[in-house]
Amino acid sequence: MKYPSISERALETLGPQLVDGADPSIVDRDARMLGSSDQDLDLTEVIALSRALKEDLKKFEKAQLPKDSFEGQIAGQVHSAISKIDIQILDDKGFWRYLCLRYFWWLAAWREDAFAEGVLGEYRKYVDAHSSTECVLTRTYLRGQIALEASGEDKNYDHASAVEMATDFWRSHISRVNNWKYPSLVRAFVEMQRDARLNTTPLRVFARALNRRRSNFWLRELSRAEAASVIKDLRPDDQS
Amino acid sequence: MPEKQISNMGNEFRTLRPYKGVDQVQAVFDDAVLHVGEHDRIFADGNLITEANLYLTAPIGLSMLGWNHDSDETIHSAADVIHHLEKGLEASGLSREEFDNVMYTVAASTPYLKILDTIWAGNHTEFKALIESIPVAESGKDSRPRPLLTPSGGCTIELVAYLATDRDLDRIERPMEVTGKGTWLARAKFDIDTDLAEIGFTPTPLTPELKDHLELPEGTLRYIIMEDTLQPESSAGDMTVYVDNEALNAIGSNSGGSGARAFMVQLALDVVTAIVTEASRQLAAAPDTDLGTIQGSLCHRLIRQASRTSTNRVDESREAAMFIAIREDPLRVISEFEGNEDDIKTFILASIKESGS
C-alpha cells in the first residue's frame, strides 16, 4: 500500500504558508509516496471525516462551549475512521504529519492558541506528530482509542468526553504515563474525575500516589470494581 | 560511564521491593533472554536495535534458561530454573498449593500508538511447561502482535509474574509477604528498536524570528527548553533543543566532519547538563521522590542509559547510585558524562528518544 508522508523539513516550509492562509492542497506538492505496493491508500473516509467535523465545529461554536469539549466529542469519530488504516502506516509520523497539514490543519489552528502568532517553534508540536500525546490529531485519536478500550464490553467512546476541560488530564495522567495500559483503571480514573473533579494540585498528588501503586502492581487484569476500589483507596475523601 | 566511578557516587542503595523472597524470583527472571531471529538475543532489561525487516518478520521467543555469549548456548537446564523459581516462590511465603495463584504474562507494547497486546498468559504450571521457550511471534507478518508491526515506534516486550487473586493471610503473623491481587513478584523487559526510529532529539532551527520571540541574543547558537524532567513517561516532545539555523544547515551539509561531530557531542552534553541540573532542582524541592515514581521520565531514561553494563543490562545498584548523585552532587554527574564520550554517543542514539519504559 502506498501512502503519503511529509518530512519535518517540508513542514518547516509548509507550516508558515498554511498559517498565512494557503490552501491545504499545497501539501500534496511536498508529499512523498511511501510503501511498496502499486495500490494507493484510500483516504476517502478520512477526507469525509475532516469535512464532517468541520461542519460539526460550526454548530459547536454556536454553543459557546470550552474548546476542549469538542476534542472529547470527536475523539471517537477520529479513532473510528483512522484506526481502519494499516498499523504500519499509522506507525509512520510522516503520515500523521500529512494528515495534520492536509486535512486537519483547521482543527489544530482552531484548537491551539499557539498558531495565533504564527511562530513555527511555538505551534509545530501540535502538527508535527513527533509526540503523539501533544499533536492535536494524534492525541485526539489516542483519547478515542483509550476510551474505547476502557469501555470494555460496552465498546463505546463515552469516556472520551466524560470529563469537561480534560485535555491536560488526558495528556498528563492517562496517555503520557503508563495508565493507558490499564483500561479498567482508566475507566475508574475518568469516572472519578467526572463525578468528583480534583483540581490541578490535588490531582498531581493523587497521580503520584497512583504511580507508586503502579510500581508495585500489575493492574492490567483488574476488574471494573477492583479498579474503582484502587482509585477510591488512593483518594482522601475531602479532596476536590 | 565507567562502572567504578559511578559506583563511588553513593553508597545508599534503594530497597527494591517491600516483600520478602521476591528478589529470588527476580533473580530467575534476570536470566530471561529474548531470542530475535537466529542470531540476536536481548537480556532482561536490555535493548536491541535491529533492521526494520527483521523487526517485522523474525521469529521471536522468550527463554528462561539464560544465554552464554561465549559458548553460544543456554546456561541453565529447565529443571534448574524451575527449582530456583519455586524456591523463590516459597521464600516469598507461597505454599506449593498456591503456586498456581501466580500468573505469568508476556505483553508487547508500542509507546507511540499506545497499543498493548497480551501475547501469552498462564499460571505457574503452564509457565513451567514453556520455560524453555514462550513463543512471542512466529516468522512473517501474519498473526504478529500489533506492537511488532511498528518499526518506527519500536516496542517493549514485558514478562511479569504476579498474584492472580488476593491472599487471605494475617499480615501481623506473616509480615512482608505478597498479598494483594496484581502484586508482581518479578518482571523483565526487553526493548526492540529499529534503524527507522528517530534519534534522541531533533534540533529545531533557531531562526532570527524565533530568537526575537524567545528574547534571545542575536548570536545565540543553542537554547534548550524542557518541561518536567521527573514526569513519568515523558517524551522527547517535552524538550525542545534549538540550534541556530545557519549552524544547523552547516552541520547538515558536513555531518561527517570533525567540527560538526564536536558540535553534536557538545549539544548532547548540553542536553545532559540541562536534564541533570533541572532534575536536581526538582528533587531538592520534592525530597520524597524516589526512582519508582519517576519511571520513564527524562531523568530516569538518562539514568537508565548510563547504568547499562558492557552486556547492555541495567545495573540497578548503579542506577540507584546515580539517582542519589543527581540529587546530591549534580555537577559530578555532569563531569562523569563529560569524561565518557561513548555514553554521550549512546545517549544521542538511544536514551531520550520517545519510548516507554
PDB file of C-alpha atoms in Angstrom, chain B residues 177-294:
ATOM      1  CA  GLU B 177       4.503 -11.351  52.227  1.00  0.00           C
ATOM      2  CA  VAL B 178       2.861 -10.580  48.917  1.00  0.00           C
ATOM      3  CA  THR B 179      -0.889 -10.414  49.435  1.00  0.00           C
ATOM      4  CA  GLY B 180      -2.882  -8.244  47.062  1.00  0.00           C
ATOM      5  CA  LYS B 181      -4.119  -9.277  43.630  1.00  0.00           C
ATOM      6  CA  GLY B 182      -1.830  -7.862  40.971  1.00  0.00           C
ATOM      7  CA  THR B 183       1.238  -7.583  43.220  1.00  0.00           C
ATOM      8  CA  TRP B 184       4.102  -8.534  40.970  1.00  0.00           C
ATOM      9  CA  LEU B 185       6.863 -10.834  42.126  1.00  0.00           C
ATOM     10  CA  ALA B 186       9.233 -10.346  39.221  1.00  0.00           C
ATOM     11  CA  ARG B 187       9.379  -8.730  35.822  1.00  0.00           C
ATOM     12  CA  ALA B 188      11.737  -8.470  32.885  1.00  0.00           C
ATOM     13  CA  LYS B 189      11.634  -6.018  29.990  1.00  0.00           C
ATOM     14  CA  PHE B 190      13.148  -6.162  26.531  1.00  0.00           C
ATOM     15  CA  ASP B 191      13.210  -3.128  24.248  1.00  0.00           C
ATOM     16  CA  ILE B 192      13.400  -3.551  20.487  1.00  0.00           C
ATOM     17  CA  ASP B 193      14.033  -0.574  18.234  1.00  0.00           C
ATOM     18  CA  THR B 194      14.948  -0.305  14.603  1.00  0.00           C
ATOM     19  CA  ASP B 195      17.113   1.791  12.362  1.00  0.00           C
ATOM     20  CA  LEU B 196      13.913   3.677  11.430  1.00  0.00           C
ATOM     21  CA  ALA B 197      13.476   5.065  14.925  1.00  0.00           C
ATOM     22  CA  GLU B 198      14.190   8.748  15.345  1.00  0.00           C
ATOM     23  CA  ILE B 199      17.328   9.760  17.174  1.00  0.00           C
ATOM     24  CA  GLY B 200      17.130  11.209  20.670  1.00  0.00           C
ATOM     25  CA  PHE B 201      16.140  14.724  19.834  1.00  0.00           C
ATOM     26  CA  THR B 202      15.519  16.606  16.647  1.00  0.00           C
ATOM     27  CA  PRO B 203      17.094  20.065  16.838  1.00  0.00           C
ATOM     28  CA  THR B 204      14.666  22.837  15.981  1.00  0.00           C
ATOM     29  CA  PRO B 205      16.129  25.563  13.724  1.00  0.00           C
ATOM     30  CA  LEU B 206      16.606  28.750  15.717  1.00  0.00           C
ATOM     31  CA  THR B 207      15.705  31.465  13.226  1.00  0.00           C
ATOM     32  CA  PRO B 208      16.220  35.209  13.803  1.00  0.00           C
ATOM     33  CA  GLU B 209      12.423  35.477  14.121  1.00  0.00           C
ATOM     34  CA  LEU B 210      12.389  32.804  16.831  1.00  0.00           C
ATOM     35  CA  LYS B 211      15.319  34.386  18.710  1.00  0.00           C
ATOM     36  CA  ASP B 212      13.374  37.601  18.788  1.00  0.00           C
ATOM     37  CA  HIS B 213      10.260  35.811  20.046  1.00  0.00           C
ATOM     38  CA  LEU B 214      12.212  33.949  22.742  1.00  0.00           C
ATOM     39  CA  GLU B 215      14.063  37.165  23.641  1.00  0.00           C
ATOM     40  CA  LEU B 216      17.454  35.598  22.965  1.00  0.00           C
ATOM     41  CA  PRO B 217      20.608  37.491  21.925  1.00  0.00           C
ATOM     42  CA  GLU B 218      21.178  37.566  18.174  1.00  0.00           C
ATOM     43  CA  GLY B 219      24.322  35.418  18.435  1.00  0.00           C
ATOM     44  CA  THR B 220      22.695  32.546  20.356  1.00  0.00           C
ATOM     45  CA  LEU B 221      23.883  29.204  18.974  1.00  0.00           C
ATOM     46  CA  ARG B 222      21.755  26.839  21.039  1.00  0.00           C
ATOM     47  CA  TYR B 223      18.961  27.026  23.560  1.00  0.00           C
ATOM     48  CA  ILE B 224      17.093  24.277  25.418  1.00  0.00           C
ATOM     49  CA  ILE B 225      13.612  24.394  26.873  1.00  0.00           C
ATOM     50  CA  MET B 226      12.315  21.459  28.876  1.00  0.00           C
ATOM     51  CA  GLU B 227       9.242  20.711  30.908  1.00  0.00           C
ATOM     52  CA  ASP B 228       9.136  18.496  33.993  1.00  0.00           C
ATOM     53  CA  THR B 229      12.211  16.211  33.906  1.00  0.00           C
ATOM     54  CA  LEU B 230      10.681  13.935  36.575  1.00  0.00           C
ATOM     55  CA  GLN B 231       7.306  13.494  34.879  1.00  0.00           C
ATOM     56  CA  PRO B 232       6.836   9.725  34.364  1.00  0.00           C
ATOM     57  CA  GLU B 233       6.698   8.551  30.757  1.00  0.00           C
ATOM     58  CA  SER B 234       7.576  11.945  29.384  1.00  0.00           C
ATOM     59  CA  SER B 235       8.529  12.186  25.742  1.00  0.00           C
ATOM     60  CA  ALA B 236      11.084  13.874  23.563  1.00  0.00           C
ATOM     61  CA  GLY B 237       8.334  16.392  22.868  1.00  0.00           C
ATOM     62  CA  ASP B 238       8.792  17.673  26.406  1.00  0.00           C
ATOM     63  CA  MET B 239      12.157  19.056  25.446  1.00  0.00           C
ATOM     64  CA  THR B 240      12.939  21.472  22.655  1.00  0.00           C
ATOM     65  CA  VAL B 241      16.552  21.818  21.557  1.00  0.00           C
ATOM     66  CA  TYR B 242      17.002  24.932  19.462  1.00  0.00           C
ATOM     67  CA  VAL B 243      20.077  25.295  17.279  1.00  0.00           C
ATOM     68  CA  ASP B 244      20.945  28.376  15.233  1.00  0.00           C
ATOM     69  CA  ASN B 245      19.530  27.647  11.772  1.00  0.00           C
ATOM     70  CA  GLU B 246      22.729  28.575   9.920  1.00  0.00           C
ATOM     71  CA  ALA B 247      24.792  26.360  12.216  1.00  0.00           C
ATOM     72  CA  LEU B 248      22.285  23.559  11.721  1.00  0.00           C
ATOM     73  CA  ASN B 249      22.493  23.858   7.938  1.00  0.00           C
ATOM     74  CA  ALA B 250      26.305  23.833   8.119  1.00  0.00           C
ATOM     75  CA  ILE B 251      26.230  20.683  10.252  1.00  0.00           C
ATOM     76  CA  GLY B 252      23.740  19.046   7.905  1.00  0.00           C
ATOM     77  CA  SER B 253      25.903  19.652   4.864  1.00  0.00           C
ATOM     78  CA  ASN B 254      29.039  18.359   6.578  1.00  0.00           C
ATOM     79  CA  SER B 255      27.686  15.872   9.088  1.00  0.00           C
ATOM     80  CA  GLY B 256      30.763  13.629   8.951  1.00  0.00           C
ATOM     81  CA  GLY B 257      33.251  16.435   9.614  1.00  0.00           C
ATOM     82  CA  SER B 258      35.109  16.727  12.910  1.00  0.00           C
ATOM     83  CA  GLY B 259      33.691  20.193  13.596  1.00  0.00           C
ATOM     84  CA  ALA B 260      30.111  19.029  13.082  1.00  0.00           C
ATOM     85  CA  ARG B 261      30.751  15.989  15.220  1.00  0.00           C
ATOM     86  CA  ALA B 262      32.259  18.033  18.040  1.00  0.00           C
ATOM     87  CA  PHE B 263      29.257  20.334  17.918  1.00  0.00           C
ATOM     88  CA  MET B 264      26.822  17.399  18.158  1.00  0.00           C
ATOM     89  CA  VAL B 265      28.701  15.921  21.120  1.00  0.00           C
ATOM     90  CA  GLN B 266      28.666  19.317  22.830  1.00  0.00           C
ATOM     91  CA  LEU B 267      24.956  19.632  22.090  1.00  0.00           C
ATOM     92  CA  ALA B 268      24.281  16.240  23.684  1.00  0.00           C
ATOM     93  CA  LEU B 269      26.319  17.305  26.708  1.00  0.00           C
ATOM     94  CA  ASP B 270      24.263  20.474  26.941  1.00  0.00           C
ATOM     95  CA  VAL B 271      21.114  18.367  26.968  1.00  0.00           C
ATOM     96  CA  VAL B 272      22.540  16.095  29.694  1.00  0.00           C
ATOM     97  CA  THR B 273      23.548  19.135  31.726  1.00  0.00           C
ATOM     98  CA  ALA B 274      20.103  20.685  31.350  1.00  0.00           C
ATOM     99  CA  ILE B 275      18.326  17.480  32.426  1.00  0.00           C
ATOM    100  CA  VAL B 276      20.634  16.819  35.398  1.00  0.00           C
ATOM    101  CA  THR B 277      20.502  20.424  36.617  1.00  0.00           C
ATOM    102  CA  GLU B 278      16.736  20.692  36.345  1.00  0.00           C
ATOM    103  CA  ALA B 279      16.158  17.237  37.866  1.00  0.00           C
ATOM    104  CA  SER B 280      18.441  18.087  40.801  1.00  0.00           C
ATOM    105  CA  ARG B 281      16.498  21.297  41.416  1.00  0.00           C
ATOM    106  CA  GLN B 282      13.191  19.426  41.281  1.00  0.00           C
ATOM    107  CA  LEU B 283      14.435  16.643  43.569  1.00  0.00           C
ATOM    108  CA  ALA B 284      15.551  19.194  46.142  1.00  0.00           C
ATOM    109  CA  ALA B 285      12.021  20.578  46.162  1.00  0.00           C
ATOM    110  CA  ALA B 286      10.398  17.135  46.437  1.00  0.00           C
ATOM    111  CA  PRO B 287      12.541  15.047  48.814  1.00  0.00           C
ATOM    112  CA  ASP B 288      10.081  12.129  48.957  1.00  0.00           C
ATOM    113  CA  THR B 289      10.577  11.408  45.255  1.00  0.00           C
ATOM    114  CA  ASP B 290      12.104   8.016  44.556  1.00  0.00           C
ATOM    115  CA  LEU B 291      13.065   6.090  41.442  1.00  0.00           C
ATOM    116  CA  GLY B 292       9.740   4.270  41.397  1.00  0.00           C
ATOM    117  CA  THR B 293       7.787   7.474  40.885  1.00  0.00           C
ATOM    118  CA  ILE B 294       9.841   8.848  38.015  1.00  0.00           C
TER     119      ILE B 294
END
